[in-house]
């Protein structure tokens, strides 16, 4: 029997452009781990977000703060180091979600479920809460084939908004997806951003393989 395919349906409920604070807080943690507190403070100050570093927000924040932070970091840091920081911040975000947001009973069930089925259970839950990490952007998912079992798409997300780059720049998202899927679907999961709006693509597309 052919399994049903989750079509690429935009799912968001955030016309006000709010986003979860992990997009700021975990970037600060990753920056500090690599550069130290003083340089991280300078970078946040350059983005006009120094207060967020000293007093991390506990509620939804303006997505433009995320745009400002990533724009500042792209102008200030080498691309390879920024990619490393983004992946680390994504991993830290995944850790937070696993610890605080995804119910432990659901995690246990997913770990015991074969990877293809676990992914089909997990993806709708991600889509339901996508507005918390895409802001006013749009999230969609499509199950594919063995070469790319799952494609996750973010259109107009704040991480790369306004960016122009020869390389994909949404390492924060890739790191978050990788951490969650490796824990709940398959430890062999890899996540690769195969298209990025910063490169001129119509949307940012992440190939999830396991």
PDB file of C-alpha atoms in Angstrom:
ATOM      1  CA  UNK A   1       0.000   0.000   0.000  1.00  0.00           C
ATOM      2  CA  UNK A   2       1.367   3.402  -0.956  1.00  0.00           C
ATOM      3  CA  UNK A   3       1.871   5.726   1.987  1.00  0.00           C
ATOM      4  CA  UNK A   4       0.114   9.098   1.800  1.00  0.00           C
ATOM      5  CA  UNK A   5       2.291  12.022   0.793  1.00  0.00           C
ATOM      6  CA  UNK A   6       2.295  15.219   2.822  1.00  0.00           C
ATOM      7  CA  UNK A   7       1.907  17.826   0.120  1.00  0.00           C
ATOM      8  CA  UNK A   8       3.621  21.183   0.249  1.00  0.00           C
ATOM      9  CA  UNK A   9       0.911  23.153   1.982  1.00  0.00           C
ATOM     10  CA  UNK A  10       1.933  26.519   3.484  1.00  0.00           C
ATOM     11  CA  UNK A  11       1.231  26.494   7.199  1.00  0.00           C
ATOM     12  CA  UNK A  12       1.641  29.607   9.291  1.00  0.00           C
ATOM     13  CA  UNK A  13      -0.445  31.702  11.621  1.00  0.00           C
ATOM     14  CA  UNK A  14       1.702  34.711  12.281  1.00  0.00           C
ATOM     15  CA  UNK A  15       0.845  37.738  10.204  1.00  0.00           C
ATOM     16  CA  UNK A  16       2.330  39.935  12.925  1.00  0.00           C
ATOM     17  CA  UNK A  17       5.879  38.746  12.258  1.00  0.00           C
ATOM     18  CA  UNK A  18       6.658  37.337  15.695  1.00  0.00           C
ATOM     19  CA  UNK A  19       9.153  34.523  16.269  1.00  0.00           C
ATOM     20  CA  UNK A  20      10.378  32.419  19.170  1.00  0.00           C
ATOM     21  CA  UNK A  21      13.300  33.834  21.168  1.00  0.00           C
ATOM     22  CA  UNK A  22      15.521  30.795  20.498  1.00  0.00           C
ATOM     23  CA  UNK A  23      16.504  32.426  17.216  1.00  0.00           C
ATOM     24  CA  UNK A  24      18.258  35.124  19.277  1.00  0.00           C
ATOM     25  CA  UNK A  25      19.179  33.353  22.508  1.00  0.00           C
ATOM     26  CA  UNK A  26      20.877  30.277  20.987  1.00  0.00           C
ATOM     27  CA  UNK A  27      22.830  32.374  18.494  1.00  0.00           C
ATOM     28  CA  UNK A  28      24.161  34.333  21.449  1.00  0.00           C
ATOM     29  CA  UNK A  29      25.186  31.125  23.218  1.00  0.00           C
ATOM     30  CA  UNK A  30      26.922  29.773  20.115  1.00  0.00           C
ATOM     31  CA  UNK A  31      28.727  33.046  19.499  1.00  0.00           C
ATOM     32  CA  UNK A  32      29.917  33.213  23.081  1.00  0.00           C
ATOM     33  CA  UNK A  33      31.159  29.618  22.952  1.00  0.00           C
ATOM     34  CA  UNK A  34      33.371  30.469  19.976  1.00  0.00           C
ATOM     35  CA  UNK A  35      34.316  34.119  20.514  1.00  0.00           C
ATOM     36  CA  UNK A  36      33.754  34.849  24.196  1.00  0.00           C
ATOM     37  CA  UNK A  37      31.468  37.275  25.964  1.00  0.00           C
ATOM     38  CA  UNK A  38      33.146  40.538  25.002  1.00  0.00           C
ATOM     39  CA  UNK A  39      33.093  39.987  21.234  1.00  0.00           C
ATOM     40  CA  UNK A  40      29.576  38.548  21.385  1.00  0.00           C
ATOM     41  CA  UNK A  41      28.435  41.679  23.212  1.00  0.00           C
ATOM     42  CA  UNK A  42      29.992  43.851  20.503  1.00  0.00           C
ATOM     43  CA  UNK A  43      28.203  41.906  17.764  1.00  0.00           C
ATOM     44  CA  UNK A  44      24.845  42.082  19.524  1.00  0.00           C
ATOM     45  CA  UNK A  45      25.370  45.799  20.151  1.00  0.00           C
ATOM     46  CA  UNK A  46      26.101  46.343  16.458  1.00  0.00           C
ATOM     47  CA  UNK A  47      22.736  44.713  15.710  1.00  0.00           C
ATOM     48  CA  UNK A  48      21.019  46.882  18.332  1.00  0.00           C
ATOM     49  CA  UNK A  49      20.248  43.811  20.437  1.00  0.00           C
ATOM     50  CA  UNK A  50      22.634  44.110  23.387  1.00  0.00           C
ATOM     51  CA  UNK A  51      19.717  44.075  25.841  1.00  0.00           C
ATOM     52  CA  UNK A  52      18.691  40.649  24.532  1.00  0.00           C
ATOM     53  CA  UNK A  53      22.100  39.293  25.432  1.00  0.00           C
ATOM     54  CA  UNK A  54      22.044  40.640  28.985  1.00  0.00           C
ATOM     55  CA  UNK A  55      18.367  39.817  29.589  1.00  0.00           C
ATOM     56  CA  UNK A  56      17.311  37.005  27.235  1.00  0.00           C
ATOM     57  CA  UNK A  57      13.705  37.417  26.073  1.00  0.00           C
ATOM     58  CA  UNK A  58      11.138  34.981  27.447  1.00  0.00           C
ATOM     59  CA  UNK A  59       8.279  35.739  25.033  1.00  0.00           C
ATOM     60  CA  UNK A  60       7.845  35.920  21.274  1.00  0.00           C
ATOM     61  CA  UNK A  61       9.997  38.603  19.669  1.00  0.00           C
ATOM     62  CA  UNK A  62       9.852  40.766  16.554  1.00  0.00           C
ATOM     63  CA  UNK A  63      11.198  38.740  13.627  1.00  0.00           C
ATOM     64  CA  UNK A  64      13.094  41.831  12.463  1.00  0.00           C
ATOM     65  CA  UNK A  65      15.432  41.352  15.425  1.00  0.00           C
ATOM     66  CA  UNK A  66      16.484  38.042  13.871  1.00  0.00           C
ATOM     67  CA  UNK A  67      16.933  39.707  10.485  1.00  0.00           C
ATOM     68  CA  UNK A  68      19.123  42.404  12.064  1.00  0.00           C
ATOM     69  CA  UNK A  69      21.247  39.903  13.969  1.00  0.00           C
ATOM     70  CA  UNK A  70      21.948  37.669  10.982  1.00  0.00           C
ATOM     71  CA  UNK A  71      22.569  40.658   8.700  1.00  0.00           C
ATOM     72  CA  UNK A  72      25.114  42.001  11.180  1.00  0.00           C
ATOM     73  CA  UNK A  73      26.820  38.627  11.576  1.00  0.00           C
ATOM     74  CA  UNK A  74      27.100  38.101   7.817  1.00  0.00           C
ATOM     75  CA  UNK A  75      28.782  41.499   7.526  1.00  0.00           C
ATOM     76  CA  UNK A  76      31.132  40.826  10.445  1.00  0.00           C
ATOM     77  CA  UNK A  77      32.186  37.161  10.382  1.00  0.00           C
ATOM     78  CA  UNK A  78      33.807  34.794   7.880  1.00  0.00           C
ATOM     79  CA  UNK A  79      31.186  32.594   6.177  1.00  0.00           C
ATOM     80  CA  UNK A  80      32.716  29.326   7.405  1.00  0.00           C
ATOM     81  CA  UNK A  81      32.673  30.458  11.031  1.00  0.00           C
ATOM     82  CA  UNK A  82      29.156  31.839  10.729  1.00  0.00           C
ATOM     83  CA  UNK A  83      28.012  28.501   9.303  1.00  0.00           C
ATOM     84  CA  UNK A  84      29.583  26.739  12.298  1.00  0.00           C
ATOM     85  CA  UNK A  85      27.868  29.134  14.696  1.00  0.00           C
ATOM     86  CA  UNK A  86      24.524  28.724  12.955  1.00  0.00           C
ATOM     87  CA  UNK A  87      24.716  24.930  13.140  1.00  0.00           C
ATOM     88  CA  UNK A  88      25.686  25.088  16.806  1.00  0.00           C
ATOM     89  CA  UNK A  89      22.836  27.490  17.577  1.00  0.00           C
ATOM     90  CA  UNK A  90      20.455  25.168  15.757  1.00  0.00           C
ATOM     91  CA  UNK A  91      21.698  22.197  17.770  1.00  0.00           C
ATOM     92  CA  UNK A  92      21.177  24.170  20.975  1.00  0.00           C
ATOM     93  CA  UNK A  93      17.667  25.065  19.832  1.00  0.00           C
ATOM     94  CA  UNK A  94      16.968  21.394  19.176  1.00  0.00           C
ATOM     95  CA  UNK A  95      18.214  20.554  22.669  1.00  0.00           C
ATOM     96  CA  UNK A  96      15.841  23.119  24.139  1.00  0.00           C
ATOM     97  CA  UNK A  97      12.872  21.803  22.172  1.00  0.00           C
ATOM     98  CA  UNK A  98      13.620  18.221  23.197  1.00  0.00           C
ATOM     99  CA  UNK A  99      13.952  19.243  26.839  1.00  0.00           C
ATOM    100  CA  UNK A 100      11.075  21.714  27.099  1.00  0.00           C
ATOM    101  CA  UNK A 101       8.634  21.509  24.210  1.00  0.00           C
ATOM    102  CA  UNK A 102       8.293  17.976  22.819  1.00  0.00           C
ATOM    103  CA  UNK A 103       6.461  15.702  25.294  1.00  0.00           C
ATOM    104  CA  UNK A 104       8.629  12.874  26.596  1.00  0.00           C
ATOM    105  CA  UNK A 105       6.010  10.158  25.902  1.00  0.00           C
ATOM    106  CA  UNK A 106       5.854  11.280  22.265  1.00  0.00           C
ATOM    107  CA  UNK A 107       9.648  11.161  22.063  1.00  0.00           C
ATOM    108  CA  UNK A 108       9.695   7.595  23.363  1.00  0.00           C
ATOM    109  CA  UNK A 109       7.124   6.492  20.789  1.00  0.00           C
ATOM    110  CA  UNK A 110       9.010   8.120  17.913  1.00  0.00           C
ATOM    111  CA  UNK A 111      12.309   6.492  18.914  1.00  0.00           C
ATOM    112  CA  UNK A 112      10.638   3.064  18.765  1.00  0.00           C
ATOM    113  CA  UNK A 113       8.997   3.745  15.386  1.00  0.00           C
ATOM    114  CA  UNK A 114      10.690   2.919  12.045  1.00  0.00           C
ATOM    115  CA  UNK A 115      12.320   6.036  10.629  1.00  0.00           C
ATOM    116  CA  UNK A 116      10.026   6.609   7.605  1.00  0.00           C
ATOM    117  CA  UNK A 117       6.903   6.401   9.766  1.00  0.00           C
ATOM    118  CA  UNK A 118       8.460   8.417  12.602  1.00  0.00           C
ATOM    119  CA  UNK A 119       9.216  11.201  10.131  1.00  0.00           C
ATOM    120  CA  UNK A 120       5.618  11.203   8.907  1.00  0.00           C
ATOM    121  CA  UNK A 121       4.435  11.562  12.489  1.00  0.00           C
ATOM    122  CA  UNK A 122       6.960  14.266  13.386  1.00  0.00           C
ATOM    123  CA  UNK A 123       6.589  16.504  10.338  1.00  0.00           C
ATOM    124  CA  UNK A 124       2.947  17.535  10.948  1.00  0.00           C
ATOM    125  CA  UNK A 125       3.891  18.510  14.510  1.00  0.00           C
ATOM    126  CA  UNK A 126       6.723  20.665  13.155  1.00  0.00           C
ATOM    127  CA  UNK A 127       4.378  22.217  10.595  1.00  0.00           C
ATOM    128  CA  UNK A 128       1.808  23.025  13.268  1.00  0.00           C
ATOM    129  CA  UNK A 129       4.361  25.109  15.170  1.00  0.00           C
ATOM    130  CA  UNK A 130       6.308  26.399  12.172  1.00  0.00           C
ATOM    131  CA  UNK A 131       5.228  29.988  12.765  1.00  0.00           C
ATOM    132  CA  UNK A 132       7.370  30.005  15.904  1.00  0.00           C
ATOM    133  CA  UNK A 133      10.548  29.703  13.815  1.00  0.00           C
ATOM    134  CA  UNK A 134       9.583  31.140  10.420  1.00  0.00           C
ATOM    135  CA  UNK A 135       7.875  34.311  11.634  1.00  0.00           C
ATOM    136  CA  UNK A 136       5.792  35.692   8.789  1.00  0.00           C
ATOM    137  CA  UNK A 137       7.481  33.241   6.421  1.00  0.00           C
ATOM    138  CA  UNK A 138       5.954  29.990   5.190  1.00  0.00           C
ATOM    139  CA  UNK A 139       6.871  26.385   5.927  1.00  0.00           C
ATOM    140  CA  UNK A 140       6.019  23.303   3.896  1.00  0.00           C
ATOM    141  CA  UNK A 141       7.139  19.689   3.678  1.00  0.00           C
ATOM    142  CA  UNK A 142       7.150  17.045   0.986  1.00  0.00           C
ATOM    143  CA  UNK A 143       8.119  13.397   1.192  1.00  0.00           C
ATOM    144  CA  UNK A 144      10.155  12.284  -1.779  1.00  0.00           C
ATOM    145  CA  UNK A 145      12.295   9.265  -2.647  1.00  0.00           C
ATOM    146  CA  UNK A 146      15.348   7.405  -1.387  1.00  0.00           C
ATOM    147  CA  UNK A 147      17.691  10.087  -2.699  1.00  0.00           C
ATOM    148  CA  UNK A 148      15.854  12.761  -0.711  1.00  0.00           C
ATOM    149  CA  UNK A 149      13.263  11.135   1.579  1.00  0.00           C
ATOM    150  CA  UNK A 150      12.048  14.486   2.894  1.00  0.00           C
ATOM    151  CA  UNK A 151      12.232  18.081   1.718  1.00  0.00           C
ATOM    152  CA  UNK A 152      11.503  20.872   4.195  1.00  0.00           C
ATOM    153  CA  UNK A 153      10.936  24.319   2.720  1.00  0.00           C
ATOM    154  CA  UNK A 154      10.994  27.765   4.315  1.00  0.00           C
ATOM    155  CA  UNK A 155       9.969  30.707   2.176  1.00  0.00           C
ATOM    156  CA  UNK A 156      10.765  34.257   3.298  1.00  0.00           C
ATOM    157  CA  UNK A 157      12.176  33.175   6.659  1.00  0.00           C
ATOM    158  CA  UNK A 158      13.974  35.847   8.706  1.00  0.00           C
ATOM    159  CA  UNK A 159      17.367  34.090   8.886  1.00  0.00           C
ATOM    160  CA  UNK A 160      18.339  34.866   5.281  1.00  0.00           C
ATOM    161  CA  UNK A 161      15.969  37.730   4.537  1.00  0.00           C
ATOM    162  CA  UNK A 162      17.763  40.333   2.440  1.00  0.00           C
ATOM    163  CA  UNK A 163      20.927  38.230   2.124  1.00  0.00           C
ATOM    164  CA  UNK A 164      22.888  37.706  -1.080  1.00  0.00           C
ATOM    165  CA  UNK A 165      25.384  34.865  -0.989  1.00  0.00           C
ATOM    166  CA  UNK A 166      27.105  32.301  -3.188  1.00  0.00           C
ATOM    167  CA  UNK A 167      26.506  29.689  -0.471  1.00  0.00           C
ATOM    168  CA  UNK A 168      23.418  28.680   1.522  1.00  0.00           C
ATOM    169  CA  UNK A 169      23.218  30.633   4.779  1.00  0.00           C
ATOM    170  CA  UNK A 170      20.390  29.030   6.786  1.00  0.00           C
ATOM    171  CA  UNK A 171      22.621  26.863   8.969  1.00  0.00           C
ATOM    172  CA  UNK A 172      20.518  27.707  12.018  1.00  0.00           C
ATOM    173  CA  UNK A 173      17.520  25.938  10.521  1.00  0.00           C
ATOM    174  CA  UNK A 174      19.606  23.038   9.214  1.00  0.00           C
ATOM    175  CA  UNK A 175      21.156  22.536  12.643  1.00  0.00           C
ATOM    176  CA  UNK A 176      17.778  22.561  14.368  1.00  0.00           C
ATOM    177  CA  UNK A 177      16.229  20.056  11.972  1.00  0.00           C
ATOM    178  CA  UNK A 178      19.287  17.794  12.202  1.00  0.00           C
ATOM    179  CA  UNK A 179      19.257  17.696  15.996  1.00  0.00           C
ATOM    180  CA  UNK A 180      15.562  16.830  16.237  1.00  0.00           C
ATOM    181  CA  UNK A 181      15.543  14.229  13.461  1.00  0.00           C
ATOM    182  CA  UNK A 182      18.706  12.540  14.709  1.00  0.00           C
ATOM    183  CA  UNK A 183      17.161  12.180  18.136  1.00  0.00           C
ATOM    184  CA  UNK A 184      13.622  11.202  17.151  1.00  0.00           C
ATOM    185  CA  UNK A 185      13.826   9.643  13.675  1.00  0.00           C
ATOM    186  CA  UNK A 186      17.299   8.252  12.946  1.00  0.00           C
ATOM    187  CA  UNK A 187      20.779   8.855  14.326  1.00  0.00           C
ATOM    188  CA  UNK A 188      22.009   8.668  10.722  1.00  0.00           C
ATOM    189  CA  UNK A 189      20.015  11.730   9.662  1.00  0.00           C
ATOM    190  CA  UNK A 190      21.757  14.396   7.598  1.00  0.00           C
ATOM    191  CA  UNK A 191      20.270  17.766   6.692  1.00  0.00           C
ATOM    192  CA  UNK A 192      21.551  19.741   3.704  1.00  0.00           C
ATOM    193  CA  UNK A 193      20.248  23.065   2.473  1.00  0.00           C
ATOM    194  CA  UNK A 194      20.085  22.407  -1.258  1.00  0.00           C
ATOM    195  CA  UNK A 195      18.474  25.729  -2.247  1.00  0.00           C
ATOM    196  CA  UNK A 196      18.616  29.106  -0.480  1.00  0.00           C
ATOM    197  CA  UNK A 197      16.876  32.383  -1.167  1.00  0.00           C
ATOM    198  CA  UNK A 198      20.173  34.118  -0.505  1.00  0.00           C
ATOM    199  CA  UNK A 199      21.426  32.412  -3.674  1.00  0.00           C
ATOM    200  CA  UNK A 200      18.415  33.601  -5.657  1.00  0.00           C
ATOM    201  CA  UNK A 201      16.212  30.543  -5.168  1.00  0.00           C
ATOM    202  CA  UNK A 202      12.474  31.074  -4.646  1.00  0.00           C
ATOM    203  CA  UNK A 203      12.666  29.366  -1.236  1.00  0.00           C
ATOM    204  CA  UNK A 204      15.103  27.675   1.134  1.00  0.00           C
ATOM    205  CA  UNK A 205      14.919  23.890   0.777  1.00  0.00           C
ATOM    206  CA  UNK A 206      16.449  21.369   3.180  1.00  0.00           C
ATOM    207  CA  UNK A 207      16.977  17.762   2.122  1.00  0.00           C
ATOM    208  CA  UNK A 208      16.562  15.435   5.092  1.00  0.00           C
ATOM    209  CA  UNK A 209      18.076  11.973   4.616  1.00  0.00           C
ATOM    210  CA  UNK A 210      18.431   8.990   6.935  1.00  0.00           C
TER     211      UNK A 210
END
